[in-house]
Coordinates of C-alpha atoms and ligand atoms in Angstrom, one line a residue:
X1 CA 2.8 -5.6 1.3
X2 CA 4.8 -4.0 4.4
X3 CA 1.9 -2.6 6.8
X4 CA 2.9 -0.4 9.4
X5 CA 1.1 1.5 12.6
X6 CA 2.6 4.5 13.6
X7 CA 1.8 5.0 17.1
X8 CA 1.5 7.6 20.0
X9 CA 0.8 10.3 21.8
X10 CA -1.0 13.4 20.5
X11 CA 1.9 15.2 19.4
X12 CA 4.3 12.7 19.5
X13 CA 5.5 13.1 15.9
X14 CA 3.0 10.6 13.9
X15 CA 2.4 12.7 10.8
X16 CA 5.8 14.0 10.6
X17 CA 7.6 10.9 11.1
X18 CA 4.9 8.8 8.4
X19 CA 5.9 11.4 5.7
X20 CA 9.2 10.3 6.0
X21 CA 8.6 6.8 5.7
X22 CA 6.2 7.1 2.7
X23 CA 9.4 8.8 1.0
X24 CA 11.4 5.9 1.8
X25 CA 9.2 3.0 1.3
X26 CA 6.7 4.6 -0.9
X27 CA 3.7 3.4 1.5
X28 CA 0.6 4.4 1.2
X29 CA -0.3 6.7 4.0
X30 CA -4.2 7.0 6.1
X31 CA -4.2 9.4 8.8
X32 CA -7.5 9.0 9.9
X33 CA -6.8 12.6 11.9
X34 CA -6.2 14.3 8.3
X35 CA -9.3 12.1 7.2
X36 CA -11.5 13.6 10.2
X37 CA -10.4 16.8 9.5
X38 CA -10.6 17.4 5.2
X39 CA -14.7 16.0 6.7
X40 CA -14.6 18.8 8.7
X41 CA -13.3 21.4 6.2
X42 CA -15.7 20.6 3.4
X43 CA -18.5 20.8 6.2
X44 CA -20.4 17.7 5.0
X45 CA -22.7 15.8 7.9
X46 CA -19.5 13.1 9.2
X47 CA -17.5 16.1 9.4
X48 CA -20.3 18.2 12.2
X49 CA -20.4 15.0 14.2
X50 CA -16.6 14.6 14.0
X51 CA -15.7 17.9 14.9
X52 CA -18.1 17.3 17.8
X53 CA -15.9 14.7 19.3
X54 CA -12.7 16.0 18.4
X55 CA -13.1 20.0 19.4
X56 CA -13.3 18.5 23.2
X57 CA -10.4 16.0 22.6
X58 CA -12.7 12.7 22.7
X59 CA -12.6 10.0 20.1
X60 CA -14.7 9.3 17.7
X61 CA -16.8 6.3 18.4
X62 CA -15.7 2.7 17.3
X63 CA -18.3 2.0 15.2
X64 CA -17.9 5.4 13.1
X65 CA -14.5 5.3 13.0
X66 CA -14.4 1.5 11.5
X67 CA -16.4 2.1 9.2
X68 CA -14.5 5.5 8.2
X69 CA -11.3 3.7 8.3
X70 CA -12.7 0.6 6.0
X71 CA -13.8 3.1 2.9
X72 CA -10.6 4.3 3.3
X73 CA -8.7 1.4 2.8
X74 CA -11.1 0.2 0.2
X75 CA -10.7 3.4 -2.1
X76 CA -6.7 3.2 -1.8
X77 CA -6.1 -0.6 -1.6
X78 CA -4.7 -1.3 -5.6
X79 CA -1.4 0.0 -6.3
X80 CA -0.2 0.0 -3.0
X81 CA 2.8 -1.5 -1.4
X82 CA 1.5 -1.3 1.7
X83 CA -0.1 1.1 4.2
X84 CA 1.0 3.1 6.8
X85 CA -2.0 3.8 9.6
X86 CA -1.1 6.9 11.4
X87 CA -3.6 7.7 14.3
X88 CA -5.8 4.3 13.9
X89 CA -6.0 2.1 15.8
X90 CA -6.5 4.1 19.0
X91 CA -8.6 1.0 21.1
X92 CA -8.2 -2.3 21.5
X93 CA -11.7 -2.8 19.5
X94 CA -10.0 -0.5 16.5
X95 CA -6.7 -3.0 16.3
X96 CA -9.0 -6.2 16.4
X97 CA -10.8 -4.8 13.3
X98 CA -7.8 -3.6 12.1
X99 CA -6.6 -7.3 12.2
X100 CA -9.8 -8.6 10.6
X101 CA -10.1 -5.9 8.1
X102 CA -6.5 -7.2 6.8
X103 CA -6.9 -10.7 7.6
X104 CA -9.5 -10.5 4.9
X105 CA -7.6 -9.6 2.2
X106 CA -4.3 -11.9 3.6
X107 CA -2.7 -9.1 4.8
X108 CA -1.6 -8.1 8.4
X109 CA 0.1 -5.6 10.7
X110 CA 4.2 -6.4 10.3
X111 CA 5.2 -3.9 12.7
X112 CA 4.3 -0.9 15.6
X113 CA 6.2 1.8 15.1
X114 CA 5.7 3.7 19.1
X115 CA 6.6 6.8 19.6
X116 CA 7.8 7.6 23.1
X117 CA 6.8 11.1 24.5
X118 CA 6.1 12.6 27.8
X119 CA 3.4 14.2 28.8
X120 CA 5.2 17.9 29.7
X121 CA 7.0 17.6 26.0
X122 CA 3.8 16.7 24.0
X123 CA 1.7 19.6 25.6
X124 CA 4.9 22.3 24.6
X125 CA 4.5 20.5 21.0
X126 CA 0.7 21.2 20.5
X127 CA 0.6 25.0 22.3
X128 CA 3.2 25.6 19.9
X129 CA 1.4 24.0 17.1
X130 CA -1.8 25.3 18.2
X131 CA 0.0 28.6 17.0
X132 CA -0.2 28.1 13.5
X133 CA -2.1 24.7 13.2
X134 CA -5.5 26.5 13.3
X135 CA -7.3 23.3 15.0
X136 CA -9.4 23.6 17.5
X137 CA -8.1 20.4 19.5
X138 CA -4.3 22.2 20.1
X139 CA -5.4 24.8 23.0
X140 CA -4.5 23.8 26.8
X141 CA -7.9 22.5 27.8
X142 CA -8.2 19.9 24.8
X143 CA -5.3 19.2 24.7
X144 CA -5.0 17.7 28.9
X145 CA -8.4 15.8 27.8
X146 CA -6.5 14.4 24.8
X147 CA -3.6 13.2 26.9
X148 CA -6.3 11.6 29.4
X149 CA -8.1 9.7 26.7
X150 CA -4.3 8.4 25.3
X151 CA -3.5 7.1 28.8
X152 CA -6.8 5.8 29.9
X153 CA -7.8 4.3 26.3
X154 CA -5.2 4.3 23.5
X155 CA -2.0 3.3 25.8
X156 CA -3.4 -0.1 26.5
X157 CA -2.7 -1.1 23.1
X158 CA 1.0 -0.3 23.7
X159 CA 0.8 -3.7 26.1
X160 CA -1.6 -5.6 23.4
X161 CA 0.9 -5.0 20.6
X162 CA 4.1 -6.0 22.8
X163 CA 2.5 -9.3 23.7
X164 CA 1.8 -9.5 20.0
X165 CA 5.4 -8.8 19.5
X166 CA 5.2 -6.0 16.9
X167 CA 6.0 -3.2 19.1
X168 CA 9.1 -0.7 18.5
X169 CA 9.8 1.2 21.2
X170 CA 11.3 4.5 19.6
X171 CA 12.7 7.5 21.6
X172 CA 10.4 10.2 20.5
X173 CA 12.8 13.6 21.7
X174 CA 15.6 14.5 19.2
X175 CA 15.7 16.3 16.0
X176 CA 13.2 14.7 13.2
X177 CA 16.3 12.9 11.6
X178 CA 17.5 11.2 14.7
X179 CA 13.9 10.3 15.3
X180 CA 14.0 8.6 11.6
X181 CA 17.0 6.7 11.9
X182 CA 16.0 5.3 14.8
X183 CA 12.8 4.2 13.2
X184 CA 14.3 2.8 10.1
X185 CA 16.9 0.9 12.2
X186 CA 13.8 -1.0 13.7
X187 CA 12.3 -1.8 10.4
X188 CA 13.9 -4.4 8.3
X189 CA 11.8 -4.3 4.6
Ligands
LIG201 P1 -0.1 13.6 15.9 O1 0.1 15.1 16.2 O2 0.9 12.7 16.6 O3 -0.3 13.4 14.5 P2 -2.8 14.0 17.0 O4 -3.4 13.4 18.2 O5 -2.5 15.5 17.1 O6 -1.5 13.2 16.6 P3 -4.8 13.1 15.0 O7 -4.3 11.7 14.9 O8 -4.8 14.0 13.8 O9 -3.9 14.0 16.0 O10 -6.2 13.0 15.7 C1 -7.0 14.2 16.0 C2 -8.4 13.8 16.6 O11 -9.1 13.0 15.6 C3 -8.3 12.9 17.8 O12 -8.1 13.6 19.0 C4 -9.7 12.2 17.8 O13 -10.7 13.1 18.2 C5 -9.9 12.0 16.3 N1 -9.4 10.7 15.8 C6 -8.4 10.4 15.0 N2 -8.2 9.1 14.8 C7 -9.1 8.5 15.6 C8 -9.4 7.2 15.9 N3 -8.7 6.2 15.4 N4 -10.5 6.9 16.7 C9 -11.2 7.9 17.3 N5 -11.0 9.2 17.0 C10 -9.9 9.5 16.2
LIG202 MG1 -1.5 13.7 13.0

């Protein structure tokens, strides 16, 4: 298996950029995001206290969101040649269960894909989004808490997965294409 995190900003291209690369490598992809929100949509009891978190921009807690992230992998595990975890981990407590999780079944993390954004450019992104996207996190007021939480909580793990020495560092402005082949070019499977 070839396990990948796709890693960044809100905004900074994760979905877009793992739909690409589960064309190519036929990966198996868990957005925990699209996981929070299909909770949300169907209106069952993890989906209220989801949408509680995530319509003010927080995370979810670490405990819930392991254990979220665990079923996941459990249901999709079989046929895979490997996952791609877009939007998990986003602490340092998510990646070391992340590591354990695939320790377990003698798997591990091969490679960080980061996605490198700033700020003035991933707040455009999501009030454009916001537009169309119908979610209630892409308006200007979530949206500065969700870049808070990414610098105060989330970017740490940029440093804990460099010392690891799994980290990319991609460019994250360009068209979606340039974005790819930068991507690919860091990824040898
Ligand atoms: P992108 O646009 O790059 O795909 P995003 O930040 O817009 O990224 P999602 O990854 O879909 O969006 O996450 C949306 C929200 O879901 C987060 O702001 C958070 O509230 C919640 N969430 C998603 N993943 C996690 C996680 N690993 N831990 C805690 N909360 C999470
Ligand atoms: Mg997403």
């Amino acid at each position: 298996m070839f396990n990948l995190v796709i890693f960044g900003g809100p905004g900074s291209g994760k979905g877009t950029q793992s739909e690409k690369l589960i064309d190519r490598y036929g990966l198996t992809h868990i957005s925990t995001g699209d996981v929070l929100r299909r909770e949300i949509s169907a209106g069952t009891e993890l989906g209220k206290i989801a949408d509680s978190y995530i319509s003010k921009g927080n995370l979810i807690p670490d405990d819930l969101m392991v254990r979220i992230l665990a079923s996941e992998v459990d249901s999709l595990t079989p046929s895979s040649k490997g996952f791609i975890f877009d939007g998990f981990p986003r602490t340092i407590p998510q990646a070391e269960e992340l590591a354990k999780m695939l320790e377990k079944r003698g798997e591990k993390i091969h490679a960080v894909i980061g996605l490198e954004v700033p700020d003035d450019v991933l707040t455009e992104r999501l009030l454009e989004r916001g537009k169309s996207s119908g979610r209630a996190d892409d308006n200007a007021e979530t949206i500065r808490q969700r870049l808070d939480v990414y610098h105060n909580t989330t970017s740490p793990l940029r440093e804990y997965y460099i010392k690891d020495g799994k980290y990319k560092a991609i460019h994250g402005l360009g068209s979606i294409d340039e974005i790819f082949d930068r991507i690919i070019s860091h990824i040898s499977m």
